[in-house]
């Protein structure tokens, strides 16, 4: 394990930084400082993650027994719907871009702030308004359509607060669009002198690709959800066959955004892993250009694969063949990333700090999620696995195993920069191991359940599936404890953690050249001038 550079607190001169420059509530709620807005997002998404986790716990408790002992069918439908809506729209999509991206993108490119600071604050308020509507939908009776809002569940057979839930996702979508717009303009126009495109950190490339998806894809789903609302309010025939609409049209429009949205969630996590792997291998990243362009390839090809969600709909076989081939194609740039990370580790001076342990967890879980996705991209096997627990498991391996591991990895890597404080390494490593073990015990049995034919979204199931469901619930308990530990030691660190100093990991990058926590405008001594490539560690890649 490498030695972490910790600065004795008594040796640190008292200085002003973004956390203590002003301390009133108004100074936080009206701030245009990208770092403070990142902290506001961090608090907000943590609350929604806890709420989504609570609903996940209810699902796993219900599935302990084959009969619907805890929840009736209608309530179960509402619980898994709210779990999905909250986790996807209010945690997974905004998490890394809104928290780590907001905090780091301006500093990494050598700028004092994002291009549009006031729009950045507006993004957070739109997110909060969307979240408030989701909570209102919850306390008004909930929604039972599933997070996809598929018609005719959200039209002909809707019996719950569909309009409120759809409005929540609609408003939150604008928050995502504005964040993406801010990142693109900042990266194009505000880079420090000498910071050429091919000197940019891969974290920035990942956020650039993500931002393109956000501004090009999110309006499509926003309009789709708006059309659902208009159809319900004014009985305009769009998706409802009774009114002359087509329910499959909804699926085309929804997945045109929602499959690329998977990459909104996972691409920033990949950017985090690229930073952490190269830092703790003390080595230049292997194949920088390939990793950078693979992010762009994922963003572009990701827009062309939505039809693989509809192999069993009325979609033609020929269209299915094309979508199947494109789905296999989008796996190539993801595989390039995993190969290059592994090649970076080869002959590296690897140290096993907490961020690195989370990075290892990301690579393992994302690889399993990606490989099992090939079964769902192949038309023949997808027919068998469609709407079974195999899909649930695959989705969670990519989104929760991959993206949440990436988020935790990034939080552990940049926490000293954000707060100026260290956290207990040994306990953090235990948390990483618990999350990895708990996750696999939770979701790997669901691959088998899906293969055996257990359908998803049922609150009752056949007796022979109970053992695997009990194993899954037991794993979820370990996973939940693994997620709880960082909350405890990060909170402790905030008040009692030892001072971290500007660069506790001896990492490369502009963000590690400024004080921890950074000053309000990031650079006290003028803008940095970049004179070397990214990841200029001593060991060759």
PDB file of N, CA and C in Angstrom, residues 12 18 36 76 100 105 155 189 197 199-201 219 221 274 302 442 444 448 452 454 518 540:
ATOM      1  N   UNK A  12      -1.410  23.674   9.250  1.00  0.00           N
ATOM      2  CA  UNK A  12      -2.144  24.349   8.188  1.00  0.00           C
ATOM      3  C   UNK A  12      -2.521  25.772   8.603  1.00  0.00           C
ATOM      4  N   UNK A  18     -14.006  27.582  -0.306  1.00  0.00           N
ATOM      5  CA  UNK A  18     -15.403  27.638  -0.743  1.00  0.00           C
ATOM      6  C   UNK A  18     -16.380  27.185   0.332  1.00  0.00           C
ATOM      7  N   UNK A  36     -20.106  24.501  -4.550  1.00  0.00           N
ATOM      8  CA  UNK A  36     -21.215  24.462  -3.586  1.00  0.00           C
ATOM      9  C   UNK A  36     -22.458  23.803  -4.198  1.00  0.00           C
ATOM     10  N   UNK A  76     -47.411  -3.518  -4.093  1.00  0.00           N
ATOM     11  CA  UNK A  76     -46.122  -3.977  -4.611  1.00  0.00           C
ATOM     12  C   UNK A  76     -45.801  -3.270  -5.933  1.00  0.00           C
ATOM     13  N   UNK A 100     -19.807  15.020  -8.974  1.00  0.00           N
ATOM     14  CA  UNK A 100     -18.376  15.053  -9.277  1.00  0.00           C
ATOM     15  C   UNK A 100     -18.090  15.913 -10.513  1.00  0.00           C
ATOM     16  N   UNK A 105     -15.191  19.436 -13.218  1.00  0.00           N
ATOM     17  CA  UNK A 105     -14.970  19.824 -14.616  1.00  0.00           C
ATOM     18  C   UNK A 105     -14.302  21.194 -14.733  1.00  0.00           C
ATOM     19  N   UNK A 155     -51.858   4.711 -19.631  1.00  0.00           N
ATOM     20  CA  UNK A 155     -52.966   5.368 -20.328  1.00  0.00           C
ATOM     21  C   UNK A 155     -54.279   4.636 -20.017  1.00  0.00           C
ATOM     22  N   UNK A 189     -14.785  26.155 -24.510  1.00  0.00           N
ATOM     23  CA  UNK A 189     -14.371  27.563 -24.520  1.00  0.00           C
ATOM     24  C   UNK A 189     -13.493  27.996 -23.353  1.00  0.00           C
ATOM     25  N   UNK A 197      -7.047  19.199 -26.653  1.00  0.00           N
ATOM     26  CA  UNK A 197      -8.037  18.111 -26.502  1.00  0.00           C
ATOM     27  C   UNK A 197      -7.375  16.816 -26.051  1.00  0.00           C
ATOM     28  N   UNK A 199      -4.778  16.466 -24.239  1.00  0.00           N
ATOM     29  CA  UNK A 199      -4.213  16.536 -22.897  1.00  0.00           C
ATOM     30  C   UNK A 199      -5.319  16.518 -21.840  1.00  0.00           C
ATOM     31  N   UNK A 200      -6.563  16.481 -22.303  1.00  0.00           N
ATOM     32  CA  UNK A 200      -7.678  16.489 -21.348  1.00  0.00           C
ATOM     33  C   UNK A 200      -7.707  15.183 -20.547  1.00  0.00           C
ATOM     34  N   UNK A 201      -8.035  15.248 -19.274  1.00  0.00           N
ATOM     35  CA  UNK A 201      -8.252  14.006 -18.509  1.00  0.00           C
ATOM     36  C   UNK A 201      -9.395  13.197 -19.130  1.00  0.00           C
ATOM     37  N   UNK A 219     -34.440  15.643 -24.583  1.00  0.00           N
ATOM     38  CA  UNK A 219     -35.669  16.271 -25.087  1.00  0.00           C
ATOM     39  C   UNK A 219     -36.659  15.264 -25.673  1.00  0.00           C
ATOM     40  N   UNK A 221     -37.337  12.113 -24.634  1.00  0.00           N
ATOM     41  CA  UNK A 221     -38.153  11.492 -23.586  1.00  0.00           C
ATOM     42  C   UNK A 221     -39.035  12.535 -22.903  1.00  0.00           C
ATOM     43  N   UNK A 274     -11.007   5.547 -15.118  1.00  0.00           N
ATOM     44  CA  UNK A 274      -9.779   5.863 -15.857  1.00  0.00           C
ATOM     45  C   UNK A 274      -8.832   6.698 -14.993  1.00  0.00           C
ATOM     46  N   UNK A 302     -24.824   4.389 -29.153  1.00  0.00           N
ATOM     47  CA  UNK A 302     -25.893   4.181 -28.180  1.00  0.00           C
ATOM     48  C   UNK A 302     -27.250   4.683 -28.646  1.00  0.00           C
ATOM     49  N   UNK A 442     -26.736 -10.628  -3.884  1.00  0.00           N
ATOM     50  CA  UNK A 442     -28.080 -10.105  -4.155  1.00  0.00           C
ATOM     51  C   UNK A 442     -28.526 -10.424  -5.581  1.00  0.00           C
ATOM     52  N   UNK A 444     -26.633 -12.083  -8.355  1.00  0.00           N
ATOM     53  CA  UNK A 444     -26.289 -13.245  -9.168  1.00  0.00           C
ATOM     54  C   UNK A 444     -27.387 -14.320  -9.118  1.00  0.00           C
ATOM     55  N   UNK A 448     -30.036 -16.734 -12.282  1.00  0.00           N
ATOM     56  CA  UNK A 448     -30.539 -18.115 -12.308  1.00  0.00           C
ATOM     57  C   UNK A 448     -32.062 -18.118 -12.277  1.00  0.00           C
ATOM     58  N   UNK A 452     -34.451 -19.708 -15.074  1.00  0.00           N
ATOM     59  CA  UNK A 452     -35.465 -20.719 -14.749  1.00  0.00           C
ATOM     60  C   UNK A 452     -36.874 -20.249 -15.076  1.00  0.00           C
ATOM     61  N   UNK A 454     -38.497 -17.199 -13.785  1.00  0.00           N
ATOM     62  CA  UNK A 454     -39.270 -16.358 -12.850  1.00  0.00           C
ATOM     63  C   UNK A 454     -39.485 -14.974 -13.467  1.00  0.00           C
ATOM     64  N   UNK A 518     -10.689  23.678  -2.280  1.00  0.00           N
ATOM     65  CA  UNK A 518     -10.253  24.751  -3.172  1.00  0.00           C
ATOM     66  C   UNK A 518     -10.834  26.105  -2.759  1.00  0.00           C
ATOM     67  N   UNK A 540       6.010   4.007 -17.859  1.00  0.00           N
ATOM     68  CA  UNK A 540       5.452   4.131 -19.203  1.00  0.00           C
ATOM     69  C   UNK A 540       4.230   3.241 -19.385  1.00  0.00           C
TER      70      UNK A 540
END
